[in-house]
Coordinates of C-alpha atoms and ligand atoms in Angstrom, one line a residue:
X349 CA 114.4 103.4 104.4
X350 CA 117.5 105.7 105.0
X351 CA 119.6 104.8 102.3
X352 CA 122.6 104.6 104.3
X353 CA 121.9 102.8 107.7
X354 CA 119.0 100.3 106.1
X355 CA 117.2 101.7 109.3
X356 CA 113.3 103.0 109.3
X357 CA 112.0 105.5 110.5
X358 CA 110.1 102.7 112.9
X359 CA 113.7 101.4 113.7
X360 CA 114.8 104.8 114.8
X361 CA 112.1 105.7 116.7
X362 CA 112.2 102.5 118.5
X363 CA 115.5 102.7 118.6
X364 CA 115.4 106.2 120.7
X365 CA 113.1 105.5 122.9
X366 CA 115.4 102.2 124.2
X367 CA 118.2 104.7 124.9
X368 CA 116.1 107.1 126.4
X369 CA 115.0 104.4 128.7
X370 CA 118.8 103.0 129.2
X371 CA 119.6 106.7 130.2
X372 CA 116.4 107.3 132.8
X373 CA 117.6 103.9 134.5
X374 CA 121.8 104.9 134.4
X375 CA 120.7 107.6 136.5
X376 CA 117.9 106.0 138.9
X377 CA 115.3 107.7 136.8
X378 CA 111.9 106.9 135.7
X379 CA 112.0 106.2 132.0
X380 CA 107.8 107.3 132.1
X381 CA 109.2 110.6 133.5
X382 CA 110.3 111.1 129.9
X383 CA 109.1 112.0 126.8
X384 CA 109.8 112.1 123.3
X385 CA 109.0 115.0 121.0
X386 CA 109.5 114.0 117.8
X387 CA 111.0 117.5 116.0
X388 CA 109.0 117.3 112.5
X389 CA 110.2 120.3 110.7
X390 CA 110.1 120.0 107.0
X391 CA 108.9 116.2 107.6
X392 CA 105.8 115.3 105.3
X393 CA 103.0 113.6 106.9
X394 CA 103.2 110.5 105.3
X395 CA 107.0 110.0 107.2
X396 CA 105.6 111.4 110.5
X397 CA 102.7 108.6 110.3
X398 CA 105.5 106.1 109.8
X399 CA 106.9 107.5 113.4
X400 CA 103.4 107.6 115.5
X401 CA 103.0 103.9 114.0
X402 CA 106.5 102.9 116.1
X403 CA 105.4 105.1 119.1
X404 CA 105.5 108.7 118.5
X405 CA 103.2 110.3 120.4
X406 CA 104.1 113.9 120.4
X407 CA 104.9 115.9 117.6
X408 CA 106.7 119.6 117.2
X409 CA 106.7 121.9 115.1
X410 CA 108.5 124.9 114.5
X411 CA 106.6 127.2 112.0
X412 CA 103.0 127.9 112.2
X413 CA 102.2 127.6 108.7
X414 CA 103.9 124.8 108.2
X415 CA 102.5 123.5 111.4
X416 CA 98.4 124.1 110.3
X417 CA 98.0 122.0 107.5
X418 CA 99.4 119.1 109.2
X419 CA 97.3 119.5 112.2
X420 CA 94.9 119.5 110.0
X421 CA 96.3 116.3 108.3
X422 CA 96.3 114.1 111.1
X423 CA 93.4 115.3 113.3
X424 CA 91.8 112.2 113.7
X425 CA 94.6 110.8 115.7
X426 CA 95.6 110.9 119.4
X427 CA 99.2 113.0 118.7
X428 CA 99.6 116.1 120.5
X429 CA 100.8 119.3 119.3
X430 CA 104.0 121.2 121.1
X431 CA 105.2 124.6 119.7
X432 CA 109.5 124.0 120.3
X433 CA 109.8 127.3 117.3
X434 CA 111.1 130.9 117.2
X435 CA 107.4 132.4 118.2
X436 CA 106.7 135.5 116.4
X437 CA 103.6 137.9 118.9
X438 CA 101.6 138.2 115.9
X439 CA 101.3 134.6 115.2
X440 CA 100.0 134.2 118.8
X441 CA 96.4 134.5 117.9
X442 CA 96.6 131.3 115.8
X443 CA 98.4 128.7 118.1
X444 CA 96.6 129.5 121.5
X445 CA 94.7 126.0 122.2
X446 CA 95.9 124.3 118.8
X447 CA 99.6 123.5 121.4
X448 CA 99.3 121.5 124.3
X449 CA 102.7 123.6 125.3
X450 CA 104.6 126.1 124.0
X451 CA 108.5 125.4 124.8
X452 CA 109.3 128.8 123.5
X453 CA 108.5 131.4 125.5
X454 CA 111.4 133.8 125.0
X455 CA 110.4 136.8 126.3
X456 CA 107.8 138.7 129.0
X457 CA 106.3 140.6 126.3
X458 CA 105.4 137.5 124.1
X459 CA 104.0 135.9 127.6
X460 CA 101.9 138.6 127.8
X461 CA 100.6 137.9 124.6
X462 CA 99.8 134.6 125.1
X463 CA 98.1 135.7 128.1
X464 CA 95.8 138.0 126.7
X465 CA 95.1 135.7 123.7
X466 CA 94.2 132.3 125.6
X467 CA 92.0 135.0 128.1
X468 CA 90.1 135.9 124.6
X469 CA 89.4 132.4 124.1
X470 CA 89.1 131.2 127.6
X471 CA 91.4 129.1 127.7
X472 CA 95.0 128.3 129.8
X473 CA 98.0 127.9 127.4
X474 CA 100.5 125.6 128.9
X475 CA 104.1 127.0 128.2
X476 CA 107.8 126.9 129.0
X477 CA 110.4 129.2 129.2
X478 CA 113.2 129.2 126.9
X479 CA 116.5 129.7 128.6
X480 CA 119.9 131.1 126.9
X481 CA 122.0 129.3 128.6
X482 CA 124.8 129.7 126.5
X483 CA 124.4 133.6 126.8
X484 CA 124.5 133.5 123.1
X485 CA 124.2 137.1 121.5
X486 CA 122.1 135.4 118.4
X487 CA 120.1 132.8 120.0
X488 CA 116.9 134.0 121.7
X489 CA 115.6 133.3 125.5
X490 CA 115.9 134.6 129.2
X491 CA 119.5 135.2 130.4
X492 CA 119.4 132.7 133.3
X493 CA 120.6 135.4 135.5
X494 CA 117.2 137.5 136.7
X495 CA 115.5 134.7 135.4
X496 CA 114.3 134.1 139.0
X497 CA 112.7 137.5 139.5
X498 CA 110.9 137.1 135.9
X499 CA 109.1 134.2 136.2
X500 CA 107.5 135.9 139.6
X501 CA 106.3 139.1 137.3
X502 CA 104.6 136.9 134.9
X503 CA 103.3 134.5 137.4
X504 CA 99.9 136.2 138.1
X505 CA 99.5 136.0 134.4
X506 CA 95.8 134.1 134.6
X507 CA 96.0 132.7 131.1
X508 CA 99.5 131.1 131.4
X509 CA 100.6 128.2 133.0
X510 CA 104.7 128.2 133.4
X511 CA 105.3 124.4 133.5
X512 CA 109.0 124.5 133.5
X513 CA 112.3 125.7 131.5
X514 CA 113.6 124.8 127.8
X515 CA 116.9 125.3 126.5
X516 CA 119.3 124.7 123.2
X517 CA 123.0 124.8 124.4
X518 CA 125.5 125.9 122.1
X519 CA 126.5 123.7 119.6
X520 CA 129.3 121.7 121.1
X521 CA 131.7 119.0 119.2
X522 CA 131.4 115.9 121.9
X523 CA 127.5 115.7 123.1
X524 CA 129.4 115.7 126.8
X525 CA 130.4 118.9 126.7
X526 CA 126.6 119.8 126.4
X527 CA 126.1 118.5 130.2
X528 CA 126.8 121.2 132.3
X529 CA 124.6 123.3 130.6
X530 CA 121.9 120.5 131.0
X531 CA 122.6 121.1 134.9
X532 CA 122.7 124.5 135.0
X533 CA 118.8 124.4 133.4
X534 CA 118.6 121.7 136.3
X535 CA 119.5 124.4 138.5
X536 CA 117.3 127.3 137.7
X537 CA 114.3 125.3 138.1
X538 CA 115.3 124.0 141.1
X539 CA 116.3 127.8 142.2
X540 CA 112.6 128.9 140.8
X541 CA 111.1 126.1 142.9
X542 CA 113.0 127.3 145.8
X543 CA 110.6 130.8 145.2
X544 CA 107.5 129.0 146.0
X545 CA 105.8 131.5 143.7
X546 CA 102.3 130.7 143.3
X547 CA 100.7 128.9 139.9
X548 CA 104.4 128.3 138.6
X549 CA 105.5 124.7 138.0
X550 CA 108.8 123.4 136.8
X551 CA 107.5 119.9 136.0
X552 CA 109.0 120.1 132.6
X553 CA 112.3 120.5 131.4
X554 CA 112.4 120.4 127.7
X555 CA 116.3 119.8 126.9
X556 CA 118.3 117.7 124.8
X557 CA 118.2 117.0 120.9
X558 CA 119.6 114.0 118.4
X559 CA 123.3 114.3 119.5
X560 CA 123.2 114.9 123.0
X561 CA 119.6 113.5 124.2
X562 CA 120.8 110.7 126.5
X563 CA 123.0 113.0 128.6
X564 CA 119.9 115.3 129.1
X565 CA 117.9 112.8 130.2
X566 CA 120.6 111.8 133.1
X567 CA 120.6 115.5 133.6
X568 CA 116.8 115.3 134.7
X569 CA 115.3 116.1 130.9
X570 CA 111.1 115.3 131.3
X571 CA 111.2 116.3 127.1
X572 CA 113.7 115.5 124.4
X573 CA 112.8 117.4 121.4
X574 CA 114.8 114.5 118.8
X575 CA 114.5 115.4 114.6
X576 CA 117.1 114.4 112.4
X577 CA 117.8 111.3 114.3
X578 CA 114.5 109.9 113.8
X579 CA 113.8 111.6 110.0
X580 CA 117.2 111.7 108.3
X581 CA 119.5 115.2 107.8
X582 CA 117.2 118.2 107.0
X583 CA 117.3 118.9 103.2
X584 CA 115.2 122.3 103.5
Ligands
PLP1549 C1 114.9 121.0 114.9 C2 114.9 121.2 116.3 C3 115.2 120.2 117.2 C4 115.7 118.8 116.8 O1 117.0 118.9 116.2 P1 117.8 117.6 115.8 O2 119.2 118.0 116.0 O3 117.4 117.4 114.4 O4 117.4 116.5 116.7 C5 115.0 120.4 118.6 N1 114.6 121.6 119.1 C6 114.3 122.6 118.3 C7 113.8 123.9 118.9 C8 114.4 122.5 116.9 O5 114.1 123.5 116.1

């Protein structure tokens, strides 16, 4: 119980995924079109079981060692795994396959290295590319402009399957002023579509946190990525 609101982590949850569908509708979209990611940084297991018992059904994580243990944890369940972190090459080796997608691809070299690390193992590593939209000097991801002519270079990448964009607009004071970036990811998938480049997709857009999730989705968001407003505030 959250000692402020009385609400549970069940009540939260719940709670979302009512506005989430209110949102899909408000804009004449499928509420199934959208999923929740529940963003489980620093949450122990025990809370995050509390979540999948009110609906969660997709977790992410941020850290890989943080990330193992409670893979580990609750691998007799049907939650699946998205990587939504910061994702370091060298840690490649031990998240190819373990992630149903990887919403951080931030650069061609690391997609090269998922490429060659899912072709060890034989596998195809679903990811999406991470977009600086705000064209933030300290955040990571692809500038959005030339964006188009990257996403054709790793394209023939066999191991890699580009499923769509992911962004993190600067923080903003009113969740509205968050929209037009929301559009502008909008936009570059719908300008990579327009490419027809083979084996690229951009099914997924993977945009919109606690504060500002029910303008993404009436932006076209297919994954909220949603922490503190289902955990509580972040002690560590
Ligand atoms: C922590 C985190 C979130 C969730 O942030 P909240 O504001 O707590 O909802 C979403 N995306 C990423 C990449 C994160 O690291």
């Amino acid at each position: 119980m959250d000692m402020i609101t009385g609400e549970s982590i069940a009540d939260r949850v719940r709670g979302i995924l009512s506005n989430i569908r209110t949102a899909a509708e408000k804009s004449g979209r499928d509420s199934h079109c959208v999923r929740l990611v529940a963003a489980t940084k620093t949450v122990p297991v025990e809370h995050i079981r509390e979540g999948m018992d009110a609906g969660l059904s997709v977790l992410g994580e941020n850290r890989v060692q943080e990330a193992l243990p409670k893979i580990e944890a609750l691998a007799q369940t049907q939650v699946q795994w998205h990587f939504i972190g910061q994702l370091q090459r060298r840690k490649v080796r031990s998240i190819v396959g373990l992630f149903d997608l990887i919403h951080s691809v931030d650069s061609v070299e690391l997609a090269h290295e998922i490429n060659r690390r899912a072709g060890e193992v034989g596998l195809a590593q679903d990811v999406l590319l991470e977009v600086n939209v705000g064209r933030e000097s300290t955040k990571a991801g692809f500038r959005p402009d030339g964006l188009v002519q990257l996403v054709a270079t790793m394209a023939p990448l066999t191991y890699l399957r580009i499923k769509g964009l992911m962004a993190i607009p600067p923080p903003t004071a009113e969740a509205e002023s968050a929209r037009p970036y929301f559009i502008q990811v909008r936009n570059l998938a719908q300008a990579v579509v327009a490419e027809r480049i083979p084996g690229v997709r951009m099914d997924e857009l993977s945009m919109g946190m606690s504060n500002d999730y029910a303008i993404a989705v009436e932006e076209g968001a297919t994954l909220v990525r949603i922490g503190s407003a289902i955990f509580g505030a972040r002690h560590g």
